[in-house]
Amino acid sequence: MKNFKQSFQREMNQYKMSEQAKERMIQKGKKERRKVIYKPLLLTACMMVVFAGILLMIFQQQTTRVGQAEDGIQSIRIDTEARYEEDGTTLTNRWFSSERELSSSKFEAFQKKLKASPVIKKEIEPPSLYYVVEVTKENNEVETFLLFSNDEDTQYYVKELDTDKIYKWADSVEETELFFKLKPSVMEIALIAFIFCMTTLFSTLFIEKEKKESYEYQNKVKNIFGKIILFLNLLLAGYIYLKTQNIFYCVLIGIFVSIIGTFNKNHIRMSRPNAMKLLEGTKDILGYTYAFTIFIFILYRNQNALYVGIAFIVLSFILWLVMKNREEVTCPHCDEVLDYRTAWKLQWGMKKYQTCEYCAQPIYLNKRRIDLQSFLLSLVLGALSIGANLYGIHIAYIIGVIIVYMIYFILFSPLFIRVDKEDKPLW
Amino acid sequence: MTMEELIEAYADYCYRVAFIYVKDCGAAEEIVQDVLLAHYRNEHAFEQRASLKTYLAKITVHKSQDYLRKKKGKWRIFFTKEKEVDIGDSTINPANLYGRKERNGEVVDAVLQLDEKYRAIILFHYFEEYTLAEISEILSIPLNTVKTRHQRAKQQLKQSLKEVYFDEEF
């Protein structure tokens, strides 16, 4: 009789992993370690500054606090908070002034619309909520109007203070609000959403760099990085909150930012953020974007927004379709998986060939694949543009969609290339 | 911990766990590779609530179960069914030949004949000398289930291995 435990242990001790397998694992580990890199702080900071600048520019017209009117320059301003008083309270440079200067081109438009609007005879008292519109002409003459809607919010009226005339504003409620920038346009919100997406995407794309720090230090860096991104996103949201002063949009933007922030934070903490994985993750970002766009469409019932929403859906669908059947880009010589950077250089770089980092052999791009990608892209973009023209979509939306498509094409296409050993002719 | 240290300390241990589950040397090596590389990449995910050995055992168990689940995938029925590598089987496979070379495994052979859920318990209890409570934590199953399975595994082993005896419980 023999003891089971001892016999089992003796026999099991003979089961060992082969030395070759261990060696293979060590080699793979070295490659992995080389790729695990987080050193993006400076780059991220620069990008954040750039994006914040763009964001500021977008909101400039809507949110800039304006000082005293300059002599001889016609302007039109609206104040969404301060109430006009009998003693002639002027709009001053208060820190949180809600006074906005509208685009100067609106001066002419305002005059035209005012002429087109009929004067109503009956006396209407402005309700407690009204806006003050201040129009400065070239001779520095200032005309002040009160803009208000009726109780049912179906019509806007403009009261000229000097003459006490009340005009029934010619535009619809929605058009009037957009004209006076009482709420941001769909385009602006789409742009904000896009900027948030790009901020998150770009800042995480450039995380890979040569490893220099110890493993523990990298973890610290990456946690700090995640916090910085989240903090900056929240800062931007806070900025928008202070400036737009419309709680509804602020809540929407807040939700959006937290989704993106959480997504970003988790992605960064979850695992090694190599470029491929993050690019795959952008499908989610894209999903959020179009969900947001569709939400805006429902809110505004605007066909432009619908168009943008459809474009995003199509883009997501295409990405999903190609991602489903995606294979790793491998070196034809040694079968090692090429990293995203090499693939990107091969696709978009100026050099005709790249060198495989594992076997140092030259590798060339398979041109048939490029043709297919270009064909697919032009087909989709063509269909979207023609469709948009037929339904009278504004050219700015079409161009915007094309730009988004191009950016994603540039970012994603290196994932689907095939690589050849030699530079094959086009035929 | 460097990759070399990690492999030196835990590769064989994880390999045995994986092998007991999947009964295939090649697959076990792949699983170990996955486990150690995954841990190496995400070292920060290890919160040190248990020892590293237990933690790696748990990951290996999950990966092995994943492997077996994939192997049993429903679409497989349309293709040739992969033959499970049996110790007594004479499949010509370099990995198997390697594994078989030094083996004299009457006891291991009997353990491998057991059902998957019993094999792991026998391995952890008699080879790694974990208590049943620790095994219940590693396998994420209730302690009483572990006890029951342990008893059944013992009974089955006693039937197949006539000339062995078991120690007192520890």
PDB file of N, CA and C in Angstrom, chain B residues 56-113:
ATOM      1  N   LEU B  56      -2.742  33.727  -8.817  1.00  0.00           N
ATOM      2  CA  LEU B  56      -2.431  33.146 -10.129  1.00  0.00           C
ATOM      3  C   LEU B  56      -3.188  31.834 -10.333  1.00  0.00           C
ATOM      4  N   ALA B  57      -3.346  31.075  -9.239  1.00  0.00           N
ATOM      5  CA  ALA B  57      -4.102  29.823  -9.355  1.00  0.00           C
ATOM      6  C   ALA B  57      -5.526  30.109  -9.806  1.00  0.00           C
ATOM      7  N   LYS B  58      -6.076  31.161  -9.231  1.00  0.00           N
ATOM      8  CA  LYS B  58      -7.457  31.513  -9.562  1.00  0.00           C
ATOM      9  C   LYS B  58      -7.572  31.911 -11.036  1.00  0.00           C
ATOM     10  N   ILE B  59      -6.624  32.725 -11.487  1.00  0.00           N
ATOM     11  CA  ILE B  59      -6.657  33.131 -12.900  1.00  0.00           C
ATOM     12  C   ILE B  59      -6.490  31.911 -13.799  1.00  0.00           C
ATOM     13  N   THR B  60      -5.576  31.023 -13.412  1.00  0.00           N
ATOM     14  CA  THR B  60      -5.341  29.836 -14.241  1.00  0.00           C
ATOM     15  C   THR B  60      -6.606  28.980 -14.324  1.00  0.00           C
ATOM     16  N   VAL B  61      -7.276  28.841 -13.189  1.00  0.00           N
ATOM     17  CA  VAL B  61      -8.525  28.061 -13.192  1.00  0.00           C
ATOM     18  C   VAL B  61      -9.528  28.690 -14.150  1.00  0.00           C
ATOM     19  N   HIS B  62      -9.679  30.002 -14.072  1.00  0.00           N
ATOM     20  CA  HIS B  62     -10.648  30.681 -14.952  1.00  0.00           C
ATOM     21  C   HIS B  62     -10.265  30.525 -16.416  1.00  0.00           C
ATOM     22  N   LYS B  63      -8.987  30.710 -16.696  1.00  0.00           N
ATOM     23  CA  LYS B  63      -8.541  30.592 -18.094  1.00  0.00           C
ATOM     24  C   LYS B  63      -8.746  29.167 -18.606  1.00  0.00           C
ATOM     25  N   SER B  64      -8.464  28.209 -17.743  1.00  0.00           N
ATOM     26  CA  SER B  64      -8.639  26.816 -18.159  1.00  0.00           C
ATOM     27  C   SER B  64     -10.107  26.516 -18.417  1.00  0.00           C
ATOM     28  N   GLN B  65     -10.953  27.041 -17.535  1.00  0.00           N
ATOM     29  CA  GLN B  65     -12.389  26.833 -17.750  1.00  0.00           C
ATOM     30  C   GLN B  65     -12.849  27.495 -19.049  1.00  0.00           C
ATOM     31  N   ASP B  66     -12.305  28.688 -19.307  1.00  0.00           N
ATOM     32  CA  ASP B  66     -12.626  29.365 -20.569  1.00  0.00           C
ATOM     33  C   ASP B  66     -12.223  28.495 -21.750  1.00  0.00           C
ATOM     34  N   TYR B  67     -11.036  27.934 -21.652  1.00  0.00           N
ATOM     35  CA  TYR B  67     -10.523  27.096 -22.737  1.00  0.00           C
ATOM     36  C   TYR B  67     -11.451  25.909 -22.973  1.00  0.00           C
ATOM     37  N   LEU B  68     -11.830  25.261 -21.877  1.00  0.00           N
ATOM     38  CA  LEU B  68     -12.697  24.088 -22.017  1.00  0.00           C
ATOM     39  C   LEU B  68     -14.061  24.470 -22.579  1.00  0.00           C
ATOM     40  N   ARG B  69     -14.540  25.645 -22.145  1.00  0.00           N
ATOM     41  CA  ARG B  69     -15.842  26.103 -22.632  1.00  0.00           C
ATOM     42  C   ARG B  69     -15.772  26.357 -24.133  1.00  0.00           C
ATOM     43  N   LYS B  70     -14.693  26.996 -24.553  1.00  0.00           N
ATOM     44  CA  LYS B  70     -14.539  27.274 -25.987  1.00  0.00           C
ATOM     45  C   LYS B  70     -14.433  25.965 -26.762  1.00  0.00           C
ATOM     46  N   LYS B  71     -13.746  25.045 -26.171  1.00  0.00           N
ATOM     47  CA  LYS B  71     -13.543  23.761 -26.842  1.00  0.00           C
ATOM     48  C   LYS B  71     -14.867  23.028 -27.041  1.00  0.00           C
ATOM     49  N   LYS B  72     -15.752  23.237 -26.065  1.00  0.00           N
ATOM     50  CA  LYS B  72     -17.050  22.567 -26.161  1.00  0.00           C
ATOM     51  C   LYS B  72     -18.058  23.406 -26.935  1.00  0.00           C
ATOM     52  N   GLY B  73     -17.594  24.495 -27.554  1.00  0.00           N
ATOM     53  CA  GLY B  73     -18.498  25.421 -28.251  1.00  0.00           C
ATOM     54  C   GLY B  73     -19.497  24.695 -29.128  1.00  0.00           C
ATOM     55  N   LYS B  74     -20.697  25.221 -29.187  1.00  0.00           N
ATOM     56  CA  LYS B  74     -21.766  24.485 -29.852  1.00  0.00           C
ATOM     57  C   LYS B  74     -21.523  24.283 -31.342  1.00  0.00           C
ATOM     58  N   TRP B  75     -20.797  25.246 -31.964  1.00  0.00           N
ATOM     59  CA  TRP B  75     -20.554  25.106 -33.401  1.00  0.00           C
ATOM     60  C   TRP B  75     -19.573  23.982 -33.708  1.00  0.00           C
ATOM     61  N   ARG B  76     -18.863  23.541 -32.663  1.00  0.00           N
ATOM     62  CA  ARG B  76     -17.873  22.485 -32.872  1.00  0.00           C
ATOM     63  C   ARG B  76     -18.534  21.203 -33.370  1.00  0.00           C
ATOM     64  N   ILE B  77     -19.809  21.067 -33.064  1.00  0.00           N
ATOM     65  CA  ILE B  77     -20.463  19.818 -33.448  1.00  0.00           C
ATOM     66  C   ILE B  77     -20.509  19.646 -34.962  1.00  0.00           C
ATOM     67  N   PHE B  78     -20.345  20.757 -35.677  1.00  0.00           N
ATOM     68  CA  PHE B  78     -20.359  20.642 -37.132  1.00  0.00           C
ATOM     69  C   PHE B  78     -18.999  20.238 -37.688  1.00  0.00           C
ATOM     70  N   PHE B  79     -18.003  20.323 -36.835  1.00  0.00           N
ATOM     71  CA  PHE B  79     -16.656  19.987 -37.304  1.00  0.00           C
ATOM     72  C   PHE B  79     -16.181  18.704 -36.618  1.00  0.00           C
ATOM     73  N   THR B  80     -15.003  18.307 -36.999  1.00  0.00           N
ATOM     74  CA  THR B  80     -14.446  17.118 -36.361  1.00  0.00           C
ATOM     75  C   THR B  80     -14.197  17.398 -34.891  1.00  0.00           C
ATOM     76  N   LYS B  81     -14.661  16.547 -34.070  1.00  0.00           N
ATOM     77  CA  LYS B  81     -14.512  16.785 -32.644  1.00  0.00           C
ATOM     78  C   LYS B  81     -13.054  16.549 -32.242  1.00  0.00           C
ATOM     79  N   GLU B  82     -12.505  17.515 -31.496  1.00  0.00           N
ATOM     80  CA  GLU B  82     -11.114  17.365 -31.083  1.00  0.00           C
ATOM     81  C   GLU B  82     -11.002  16.249 -30.057  1.00  0.00           C
ATOM     82  N   LYS B  83     -10.003  15.478 -30.264  1.00  0.00           N
ATOM     83  CA  LYS B  83      -9.845  14.338 -29.371  1.00  0.00           C
ATOM     84  C   LYS B  83      -9.187  14.781 -28.074  1.00  0.00           C
ATOM     85  N   GLU B  84      -9.782  14.426 -26.983  1.00  0.00           N
ATOM     86  CA  GLU B  84      -9.165  14.779 -25.702  1.00  0.00           C
ATOM     87  C   GLU B  84      -7.924  13.934 -25.501  1.00  0.00           C
ATOM     88  N   VAL B  85      -6.862  14.570 -25.097  1.00  0.00           N
ATOM     89  CA  VAL B  85      -5.619  13.822 -24.932  1.00  0.00           C
ATOM     90  C   VAL B  85      -5.688  13.032 -23.643  1.00  0.00           C
ATOM     91  N   ASP B  86      -5.604  11.766 -23.829  1.00  0.00           N
ATOM     92  CA  ASP B  86      -5.648  10.906 -22.656  1.00  0.00           C
ATOM     93  C   ASP B  86      -4.223  10.449 -22.365  1.00  0.00           C
ATOM     94  N   ILE B  87      -3.943  10.259 -21.108  1.00  0.00           N
ATOM     95  CA  ILE B  87      -2.581   9.830 -20.768  1.00  0.00           C
ATOM     96  C   ILE B  87      -2.305   8.451 -21.349  1.00  0.00           C
ATOM     97  N   GLY B  88      -3.318   7.634 -21.372  1.00  0.00           N
ATOM     98  CA  GLY B  88      -3.135   6.294 -21.913  1.00  0.00           C
ATOM     99  C   GLY B  88      -3.206   6.266 -23.427  1.00  0.00           C
ATOM    100  N   ASP B  89      -3.525   7.381 -23.972  1.00  0.00           N
ATOM    101  CA  ASP B  89      -3.704   7.447 -25.416  1.00  0.00           C
ATOM    102  C   ASP B  89      -2.352   7.575 -26.109  1.00  0.00           C
ATOM    103  N   SER B  90      -2.248   7.073 -27.323  1.00  0.00           N
ATOM    104  CA  SER B  90      -0.942   7.116 -27.988  1.00  0.00           C
ATOM    105  C   SER B  90      -0.926   8.145 -29.117  1.00  0.00           C
ATOM    106  N   THR B  91      -1.612   9.263 -28.890  1.00  0.00           N
ATOM    107  CA  THR B  91      -1.636  10.305 -29.911  1.00  0.00           C
ATOM    108  C   THR B  91      -0.220  10.813 -30.170  1.00  0.00           C
ATOM    109  N   ILE B  92       0.122  10.948 -31.457  1.00  0.00           N
ATOM    110  CA  ILE B  92       1.477  11.419 -31.753  1.00  0.00           C
ATOM    111  C   ILE B  92       1.441  12.937 -31.798  1.00  0.00           C
ATOM    112  N   ASN B  93       1.954  13.512 -30.763  1.00  0.00           N
ATOM    113  CA  ASN B  93       1.964  14.950 -30.625  1.00  0.00           C
ATOM    114  C   ASN B  93       3.221  15.299 -29.838  1.00  0.00           C
ATOM    115  N   PRO B  94       4.072  16.184 -30.393  1.00  0.00           N
ATOM    116  CA  PRO B  94       5.331  16.477 -29.705  1.00  0.00           C
ATOM    117  C   PRO B  94       5.115  16.887 -28.249  1.00  0.00           C
ATOM    118  N   ALA B  95       4.076  17.701 -28.043  1.00  0.00           N
ATOM    119  CA  ALA B  95       3.834  18.160 -26.676  1.00  0.00           C
ATOM    120  C   ALA B  95       3.506  16.988 -25.764  1.00  0.00           C
ATOM    121  N   ASN B  96       2.668  16.079 -26.303  1.00  0.00           N
ATOM    122  CA  ASN B  96       2.293  14.937 -25.479  1.00  0.00           C
ATOM    123  C   ASN B  96       3.493  14.025 -25.229  1.00  0.00           C
ATOM    124  N   LEU B  97       4.293  13.887 -26.295  1.00  0.00           N
ATOM    125  CA  LEU B  97       5.454  13.019 -26.142  1.00  0.00           C
ATOM    126  C   LEU B  97       6.381  13.564 -25.066  1.00  0.00           C
ATOM    127  N   TYR B  98       6.486  14.891 -25.077  1.00  0.00           N
ATOM    128  CA  TYR B  98       7.340  15.510 -24.071  1.00  0.00           C
ATOM    129  C   TYR B  98       6.786  15.237 -22.674  1.00  0.00           C
ATOM    130  N   GLY B  99       5.497  15.453 -22.577  1.00  0.00           N
ATOM    131  CA  GLY B  99       4.855  15.278 -21.275  1.00  0.00           C
ATOM    132  C   GLY B  99       4.936  13.829 -20.802  1.00  0.00           C
ATOM    133  N   ARG B 100       4.882  12.928 -21.764  1.00  0.00           N
ATOM    134  CA  ARG B 100       4.829  11.512 -21.385  1.00  0.00           C
ATOM    135  C   ARG B 100       6.199  10.937 -21.037  1.00  0.00           C
ATOM    136  N   LYS B 101       7.214  11.634 -21.533  1.00  0.00           N
ATOM    137  CA  LYS B 101       8.544  11.072 -21.495  1.00  0.00           C
ATOM    138  C   LYS B 101       8.956  10.572 -20.100  1.00  0.00           C
ATOM    139  N   GLU B 102       8.719  11.451 -19.111  1.00  0.00           N
ATOM    140  CA  GLU B 102       9.246  11.100 -17.797  1.00  0.00           C
ATOM    141  C   GLU B 102       8.143  10.587 -16.857  1.00  0.00           C
ATOM    142  N   ARG B 103       6.989  10.345 -17.412  1.00  0.00           N
ATOM    143  CA  ARG B 103       5.871  10.058 -16.535  1.00  0.00           C
ATOM    144  C   ARG B 103       5.743   8.577 -16.214  1.00  0.00           C
ATOM    145  N   ASN B 104       5.422   8.329 -14.975  1.00  0.00           N
ATOM    146  CA  ASN B 104       5.145   6.942 -14.653  1.00  0.00           C
ATOM    147  C   ASN B 104       3.763   6.874 -14.001  1.00  0.00           C
ATOM    148  N   GLY B 105       2.897   7.769 -14.464  1.00  0.00           N
ATOM    149  CA  GLY B 105       1.715   8.232 -13.747  1.00  0.00           C
ATOM    150  C   GLY B 105       0.549   7.326 -13.514  1.00  0.00           C
ATOM    151  N   GLU B 106       0.683   6.368 -12.644  1.00  0.00           N
ATOM    152  CA  GLU B 106      -0.503   5.580 -12.307  1.00  0.00           C
ATOM    153  C   GLU B 106      -1.509   6.420 -11.528  1.00  0.00           C
ATOM    154  N   VAL B 107      -1.011   7.156 -10.547  1.00  0.00           N
ATOM    155  CA  VAL B 107      -1.895   7.972  -9.713  1.00  0.00           C
ATOM    156  C   VAL B 107      -2.446   9.155 -10.505  1.00  0.00           C
ATOM    157  N   VAL B 108      -1.533   9.834 -11.197  1.00  0.00           N
ATOM    158  CA  VAL B 108      -1.981  10.982 -12.002  1.00  0.00           C
ATOM    159  C   VAL B 108      -2.980  10.515 -13.045  1.00  0.00           C
ATOM    160  N   ASP B 109      -2.701   9.400 -13.621  1.00  0.00           N
ATOM    161  CA  ASP B 109      -3.607   8.827 -14.612  1.00  0.00           C
ATOM    162  C   ASP B 109      -5.012   8.664 -14.030  1.00  0.00           C
ATOM    163  N   ALA B 110      -5.048   8.140 -12.824  1.00  0.00           N
ATOM    164  CA  ALA B 110      -6.345   7.946 -12.176  1.00  0.00           C
ATOM    165  C   ALA B 110      -7.029   9.276 -11.888  1.00  0.00           C
ATOM    166  N   VAL B 111      -6.227  10.255 -11.493  1.00  0.00           N
ATOM    167  CA  VAL B 111      -6.813  11.576 -11.203  1.00  0.00           C
ATOM    168  C   VAL B 111      -7.379  12.191 -12.477  1.00  0.00           C
ATOM    169  N   LEU B 112      -6.623  12.013 -13.566  1.00  0.00           N
ATOM    170  CA  LEU B 112      -7.087  12.604 -14.827  1.00  0.00           C
ATOM    171  C   LEU B 112      -8.360  11.946 -15.346  1.00  0.00           C
ATOM    172  N   GLN B 113      -8.622  10.740 -14.882  1.00  0.00           N
ATOM    173  CA  GLN B 113      -9.853  10.075 -15.295  1.00  0.00           C
ATOM    174  C   GLN B 113     -11.081  10.661 -14.585  1.00  0.00           C
TER     175      GLN B 113
END
